[in-house]
CSV table of C-alpha atoms in Angstrom, one decimal:
chain,number,residue,atom,x,y,z
A,196,MET,CA,90.7,75.9,107.8
A,197,GLU,CA,88.4,78.8,109.3
A,198,ILE,CA,90.6,81.7,109.9
A,199,PHE,CA,87.6,83.5,111.5
A,200,ASN,CA,85.1,82.2,114.1
A,201,LYS,CA,81.5,83.0,114.3
A,202,HIS,CA,81.5,85.7,116.1
A,203,GLY,CA,84.1,87.6,113.4
A,204,HIS,CA,87.4,87.2,115.4
A,205,ILE,CA,90.7,85.6,114.3
A,206,THR,CA,90.7,81.9,115.0
A,207,GLU,CA,93.9,80.4,116.2
A,208,GLN,CA,94.4,78.4,112.7
A,209,GLY,CA,94.0,81.8,111.6
A,210,PHE,CA,96.6,83.2,112.8
A,211,HIS,CA,98.8,80.2,112.6
A,212,ILE,CA,98.6,80.7,108.8
A,213,LEU,CA,99.5,84.3,108.9
A,214,LEU,CA,102.5,83.9,111.0
A,215,ASN,CA,103.7,80.5,109.4
A,216,GLU,CA,102.5,79.8,106.2
A,217,SER,CA,101.2,82.2,103.1
A,218,PRO,CA,97.9,83.3,102.9
A,219,SER,CA,96.5,84.6,100.0
A,220,ASP,CA,96.6,88.0,99.0
A,221,LEU,CA,92.7,88.3,100.6
A,222,GLU,CA,93.1,86.2,103.7
A,223,ARG,CA,95.6,88.7,104.2
A,224,LEU,CA,93.7,91.3,103.8
A,225,GLU,CA,90.9,90.5,105.4
A,226,ILE,CA,93.1,89.5,109.0
A,227,ALA,CA,94.6,93.4,108.5
A,228,GLU,CA,91.1,94.5,108.1
A,229,HIS,CA,90.1,92.9,111.8
A,230,LEU,CA,93.3,93.4,113.2
A,231,SER,CA,93.1,97.4,112.5
A,232,PHE,CA,89.8,98.0,114.6
A,233,CYS,CA,89.5,94.5,117.6
A,234,SER,CA,92.7,95.4,120.2
A,235,GLU,CA,91.6,91.8,121.7
A,236,CYS,CA,93.0,89.8,118.2
A,237,LEU,CA,96.0,92.7,117.8
A,238,ASN,CA,97.5,92.2,121.6
A,239,THR,CA,97.0,87.9,120.9
A,240,TYR,CA,98.5,88.7,117.8
A,241,SER,CA,101.5,90.6,118.8
A,242,ASN,CA,102.3,88.5,121.2
A,243,MET,CA,102.5,85.4,118.6
A,244,ALA,CA,104.2,87.0,116.5
A,245,GLU,CA,107.1,88.5,118.8
A,246,ASN,CA,107.4,84.8,119.4
A,247,THR,CA,107.9,83.9,116.2
A,248,LEU,CA,111.2,83.3,114.4
A,249,LEU,CA,112.2,85.7,111.4
A,250,PRO,CA,111.8,83.9,108.1
A,251,GLU,CA,115.1,85.2,106.7
A,252,LYS,CA,117.8,88.0,108.0
A,253,ILE,CA,116.4,91.7,108.2
A,254,PRO,CA,117.7,93.7,104.8
A,255,PHE,CA,118.7,96.6,106.9
A,256,ASP,CA,120.2,97.6,110.1
A,257,GLU,CA,118.9,99.8,112.5
A,258,ASP,CA,121.2,102.7,111.8
A,259,THR,CA,120.7,103.2,108.0
A,260,LEU,CA,116.7,102.7,108.9
A,261,TYR,CA,117.2,105.7,111.5
A,262,LYS,CA,118.9,107.4,109.0
A,263,LYS,CA,116.2,107.3,106.2
A,264,ILE,CA,113.5,107.8,108.2
A,265,ILE,CA,115.0,110.9,109.5
A,266,LYS,CA,115.9,112.0,105.7
A,267,LYS,CA,112.5,110.9,105.1
A,268,GLN,CA,111.0,113.4,107.5
A,269,LYS,CA,112.5,115.8,106.6
A,270,PHE,CA,111.5,115.8,103.4
A,271,SER,CA,107.8,115.8,104.2
A,272,LYS,CA,108.2,118.7,106.1
A,273,PHE,CA,110.2,120.7,103.7
A,274,ARG,CA,106.9,119.5,101.0
A,275,ILE,CA,104.5,120.7,103.4
A,276,TYR,CA,106.2,124.2,104.5
A,277,PHE,CA,106.5,124.6,100.7
A,278,SER,CA,103.1,123.9,99.4
A,279,THR,CA,101.5,126.0,102.1
A,280,GLY,CA,103.8,128.8,100.7
A,281,ALA,CA,102.5,127.9,97.4
A,282,ALA,CA,99.1,128.3,98.2
A,283,ALA,CA,99.6,131.5,99.6
A,284,ALA,CA,101.6,133.3,97.2
A,285,ALA,CA,99.1,131.6,95.0
A,286,VAL,CA,95.9,133.6,96.6
A,287,ILE,CA,97.7,136.7,96.9
A,288,VAL,CA,98.6,136.9,93.1
A,289,PHE,CA,95.0,136.0,92.0
A,290,MET,CA,93.6,138.5,95.0
A,291,ASN,CA,96.0,141.6,93.6
A,292,ALA,CA,94.8,140.6,89.7
A,293,SER,CA,91.5,141.1,91.1
A,294,ILE,CA,92.0,144.6,92.6
A,295,VAL,CA,93.5,146.1,89.7
A,296,PHE,CA,91.7,145.0,87.0
A,297,HIS,CA,88.6,145.9,89.0
A,298,SER,CA,90.6,149.8,90.0
A,299,PHE,CA,89.6,150.0,85.3
A,300,SER,CA,86.2,151.3,84.0
A,301,ASP,CA,84.9,148.7,80.9
A,302,SER,CA,86.4,151.8,78.7
A,303,GLU,CA,90.0,152.3,80.4
A,304,LYS,CA,90.3,148.5,79.7
A,305,THR,CA,90.0,149.0,76.3
A,306,LEU,CA,91.8,151.8,75.6
A,307,ASN,CA,94.0,151.5,77.9
A,308,PHE,CA,94.7,147.8,77.3
A,309,VAL,CA,98.9,147.7,76.9
A,310,PRO,CA,99.4,150.1,80.2
A,311,PHE,CA,97.0,147.6,82.1
A,312,MET,CA,98.5,144.7,80.8
A,313,THR,CA,102.2,146.1,81.2
A,314,LYS,CA,101.0,147.0,84.8
A,315,ILE,CA,99.4,143.4,85.5
A,316,PHE,CA,102.7,142.4,84.6
A,317,SER,CA,105.0,144.5,87.1
A,318,THR,CA,102.6,142.8,89.7
A,319,ILE,CA,103.0,140.3,89.4
A,320,GLU,CA,106.7,140.2,88.8
A,321,ASN,CA,106.7,141.9,92.3
A,322,TYR,CA,104.7,139.1,93.9
A,323,GLN,CA,107.3,136.4,91.9
A,324,GLU,CA,110.5,138.4,93.9
A,325,LYS,CA,108.4,138.1,97.0
A,326,LEU,CA,107.4,134.6,96.9
A,327,ASN,CA,111.0,133.6,96.4
A,328,ASP,CA,112.0,135.7,99.3
A,329,SER,CA,109.1,133.9,101.4
A,330,ILE,CA,110.5,130.5,100.2
A,331,LYS,CA,114.2,131.5,101.1
A,332,ASN,CA,112.9,132.9,104.3
A,333,ILE,CA,110.5,129.2,104.8
A,334,SER,CA,114.5,127.0,103.8
A,335,ASP,CA,116.1,129.4,106.3
A,336,LYS,CA,113.5,128.4,109.0
A,337,LEU,CA,113.4,124.7,107.7
A,338,MET,CA,117.9,124.8,108.1
A,339,PHE,CA,117.3,126.6,111.8
A,340,ILE,CA,115.0,124.2,112.7
A,341,ASN,CA,117.2,121.2,111.9
A,342,PHE,CA,120.4,122.9,113.9
A,343,GLU,CA,118.0,123.5,116.4
A,344,GLU,CA,117.2,120.6,116.3
A,345,ASP,CA,120.5,118.7,116.2
A,346,PHE,CA,122.1,121.1,118.7
A,347,SER,CA,119.3,119.6,120.8
A,348,ASN,CA,120.6,116.3,120.6
A,349,GLY,CA,123.9,117.5,120.6
A,350,GLU,CA,125.2,116.4,117.1
B,260,MET,CA,109.2,113.3,119.9
B,261,THR,CA,113.3,113.9,120.4
B,262,ARG,CA,115.3,111.6,117.6
B,263,GLU,CA,117.3,110.4,120.8
B,264,GLU,CA,113.6,108.7,122.1
B,265,ILE,CA,112.8,107.4,117.9
B,266,ARG,CA,116.4,105.9,117.8
B,267,ASN,CA,116.0,104.0,120.8
B,268,ILE,CA,112.3,103.0,120.2
B,269,ILE,CA,114.1,102.1,116.3
B,270,THR,CA,116.8,100.2,118.3
B,271,LYS,CA,114.0,98.6,120.3
B,272,TYR,CA,111.3,97.7,118.1
B,273,SER,CA,112.4,97.6,114.5
B,274,SER,CA,112.8,93.4,113.8
B,275,PHE,CA,109.1,93.3,115.3
B,276,ILE,CA,107.8,95.8,113.4
B,277,TYR,CA,109.4,94.2,109.9
B,278,ARG,CA,107.9,91.2,111.1
B,279,ILE,CA,104.6,92.2,111.0
B,280,CYS,CA,105.0,94.2,107.6
B,281,LEU,CA,107.0,90.8,106.5
B,282,ASN,CA,103.8,88.5,107.7
B,283,PHE,CA,101.5,90.8,106.0
B,284,THR,CA,103.1,91.4,102.8
B,285,GLN,CA,105.6,88.9,102.1
B,286,ASN,CA,107.8,90.8,100.3
B,287,THR,CA,110.7,92.3,101.9
B,288,ALA,CA,111.0,95.5,99.6
B,289,ASP,CA,107.3,96.5,100.7
B,290,ALA,CA,108.0,95.2,104.0
B,291,GLU,CA,111.1,97.5,104.5
B,292,ASN,CA,108.8,100.6,103.3
B,293,LEU,CA,106.6,100.5,105.7
B,294,THR,CA,108.5,99.9,108.3
B,295,GLN,CA,110.1,103.1,107.6
B,296,GLU,CA,106.8,104.2,107.1
B,297,THR,CA,105.4,103.4,110.5
B,298,PHE,CA,108.5,104.7,112.2
B,299,ILE,CA,107.3,108.4,110.7
B,300,LEU,CA,103.9,108.6,111.8
B,301,ALA,CA,105.4,107.0,115.5
B,302,TYR,CA,108.0,110.1,114.9
B,303,THR,CA,105.4,112.8,114.2
B,304,HIS,CA,102.9,112.0,117.5
B,305,SER,CA,104.0,110.9,120.8
B,306,LEU,CA,103.8,107.7,121.5
B,307,PRO,CA,102.6,106.3,125.1
B,308,SER,CA,105.5,105.6,128.1
B,309,ASP,CA,104.1,102.4,129.0
B,310,GLU,CA,106.2,99.8,127.0
B,311,ASN,CA,103.5,97.7,126.5
B,312,ALA,CA,100.9,100.6,125.1
B,313,CYS,CA,104.4,101.3,123.2
B,314,LYS,CA,104.4,98.4,121.6
B,315,ALA,CA,100.5,98.0,120.7
B,316,TYR,CA,100.6,101.6,119.4
B,317,LEU,CA,103.5,101.0,117.0
B,318,THR,CA,101.2,96.9,116.4
B,319,LYS,CA,98.8,98.8,115.5
B,320,ILE,CA,100.1,101.8,112.9
B,321,ALA,CA,102.1,98.7,111.3
B,322,VAL,CA,98.6,96.5,110.6
B,323,ASN,CA,96.7,99.9,109.5
B,324,LYS,CA,99.5,100.5,107.4
B,325,CYS,CA,99.6,97.1,106.3
B,326,LYS,CA,95.9,96.7,105.3
B,327,ASP,CA,96.1,99.8,103.4
B,328,TYR,CA,98.9,99.2,101.1
B,329,LEU,CA,96.8,95.4,100.9
B,330,LYS,CA,94.0,96.9,99.9
B,331,SER,CA,94.9,99.6,97.3
B,332,ALA,CA,96.4,96.3,95.5
B,333,TYR,CA,93.1,94.6,95.8
B,334,MET,CA,90.8,97.2,94.5
B,335,LYS,CA,93.8,97.4,92.0
B,336,ARG,CA,92.9,94.4,90.9
B,337,VAL,CA,89.4,94.1,91.6
B,338,LEU,CA,88.9,97.2,89.1
B,339,LEU,CA,91.1,96.2,86.4
B,340,ASP,CA,88.9,92.6,86.3
B,341,PRO,CA,86.1,93.3,83.6
B,342,GLU,CA,84.4,90.2,84.8
B,343,LEU,CA,84.2,92.2,88.2
B,344,SER,CA,84.0,96.2,87.0
B,345,PHE,CA,79.9,96.5,87.1
B,346,ILE,CA,80.1,95.9,90.7
B,347,SER,CA,82.9,98.9,91.3
B,348,GLN,CA,80.6,100.9,89.3
B,349,LYS,CA,77.6,100.7,90.7
B,350,SER,CA,79.3,100.6,94.1
B,351,THR,CA,78.4,103.7,95.2
B,352,SER,CA,74.6,103.1,94.5
B,353,MET,CA,74.8,100.2,97.1
B,354,GLY,CA,70.9,99.1,96.5
B,355,ILE,CA,71.9,98.2,93.0
B,356,PRO,CA,74.2,95.1,92.6
B,357,GLU,CA,71.9,93.1,95.0
B,358,LYS,CA,68.8,94.0,92.3
B,359,ILE,CA,70.8,92.5,89.3
B,360,LEU,CA,71.7,89.2,91.5
B,361,MET,CA,67.5,88.8,92.1
B,362,GLU,CA,66.8,89.5,88.6
B,363,LYS,CA,69.1,86.5,87.8
B,364,GLU,CA,68.6,84.5,90.7
B,365,SER,CA,65.5,83.9,93.0
B,366,LEU,CA,65.2,84.7,96.6
B,367,LYS,CA,65.9,81.1,97.9
B,368,THR,CA,69.4,80.7,96.4
B,369,ILE,CA,70.4,83.8,97.1
B,370,LYS,CA,69.5,83.4,100.8
B,371,GLU,CA,71.4,79.9,100.4
B,372,HIS,CA,74.3,82.0,99.3
B,373,ILE,CA,74.4,84.4,101.6
B,374,LEU,CA,73.5,81.4,105.0
B,375,SER,CA,77.0,79.8,103.4
B,376,LEU,CA,79.3,82.3,103.8
B,377,ASN,CA,82.3,82.6,105.9
B,378,GLU,CA,83.4,85.5,108.8
B,379,PRO,CA,83.8,88.2,108.3
B,380,TYR,CA,81.0,88.3,105.3
B,381,ARG,CA,78.4,86.1,106.4
B,382,ASN,CA,77.3,88.6,109.1
B,383,VAL,CA,77.9,91.3,107.5
B,384,SER,CA,75.3,89.9,104.5
B,385,ILE,CA,72.9,88.6,106.3
B,386,LEU,CA,72.4,92.2,107.9
B,387,TYR,CA,72.2,93.8,105.1
B,388,PHE,CA,70.5,91.6,102.2
B,389,LEU,CA,67.7,89.7,104.9
B,390,LYS,CA,67.3,92.3,107.6
B,391,GLU,CA,67.6,95.2,105.1
B,392,LYS,CA,69.6,96.8,107.7
B,393,GLN,CA,72.2,100.2,106.7
B,394,ILE,CA,75.3,100.7,107.0
B,395,ARG,CA,76.1,102.5,110.2
B,396,GLU,CA,73.5,100.4,112.1
B,397,ILE,CA,75.6,97.2,110.9
B,398,ALA,CA,78.5,99.1,112.2
B,399,GLU,CA,77.2,99.3,115.8
B,400,ILE,CA,75.6,96.1,115.8
B,401,LEU,CA,78.5,93.8,114.9
B,402,ASN,CA,81.1,96.0,116.6
B,403,ARG,CA,82.9,97.5,112.9
B,404,PRO,CA,84.2,100.3,111.4
B,405,PRO,CA,81.3,101.9,108.9
B,406,ASN,CA,84.4,102.0,106.0
B,407,THR,CA,84.9,98.5,107.1
B,408,VAL,CA,81.8,97.1,106.3
B,409,SER,CA,81.4,99.1,103.3
B,410,THR,CA,84.0,96.9,102.4
B,411,GLN,CA,83.6,93.8,103.3
B,412,LEU,CA,79.6,93.9,101.8
B,413,PHE,CA,81.1,95.3,98.4
B,414,ARG,CA,83.5,92.2,98.9
B,415,ALA,CA,80.6,90.3,99.4
B,416,LYS,CA,78.9,90.8,96.4
B,417,ILE,CA,81.8,90.0,94.5
B,418,ILE,CA,81.8,86.2,96.1
B,419,LEU,CA,78.2,85.9,95.5
B,420,LYS,CA,78.2,86.8,92.4
B,421,GLU,CA,80.9,84.4,91.8
B,422,LYS,CA,79.0,81.6,93.5
B,423,LEU,CA,75.6,82.7,91.4
B,424,THR,CA,77.3,82.7,87.9
B,425,LYS,CA,78.9,79.2,89.1
B,426,GLY,CA,75.5,77.8,90.2
B,427,LYS,CA,74.3,79.0,87.2
B,428,GLU,CA,76.9,77.1,85.4
B,429,ASP,CA,76.2,73.6,86.8
B,430,LEU,CA,72.9,74.1,86.0
């Protein structure tokens, strides 16, 4: 059975195999690849899939699906804010360390090694505090966004 | 998109999208996961207001998610296969595998094998191996994305290698 015709489009048999039989992994991948760029075949497939019965009961209800999606969405939002904050903090720490380092001459670096390191550590501590504050601000902001969304949706 | 809108869309299309994902994955857990991912992507983008356009948009997202899922599963298997590892190692330089093939078989035999390939590999292979076109040019001629052409060429090489090895064993 031919899944693709000579022009590279999916044949009726191809759609039938996908919807009603168990095509191989490679055949499924080839069909998915073709559907990703061919709107003509995608429309045909969409119409055929709508009229095909599911072989088994859907393992989830719409409400659970909705809750899972909202939860995943919130988590991914938080991940974006957190990674942005962490990257910014790392850049600030690095830039500050380089500025502190350049403020000493070579002889001072050797002679005043202990105070130099103390200064570095205290600077890092300061930035750790600032980082904690910014993370707290981000989480507050996130909570505010969620509250605002809930409020606008009347939940 | 508001939460109310996404809730309506889920109510309307969840079983349809799940059906598509199940078609491609043949696995209920993966199908459910891909259904969720489809709606998450839809949630972060603005969907068309027209019902048919919205359905087509969601179908396209679902199919693309399924494609990525199947592609990663297929690539994992190919890269783990020691028989095919030489192809994956040299897949970045597209000119080398066909040279290896040419060393093993005569040009005539290779041409016969290329012509005997089925779509979606036949036209891509003819243009690449026989007409010596670049991937970009093939993509334009066949109206396919360049990445898809590269993947199809990669798989065509695997199929050709299998055919050539089989032919050699038969002799």
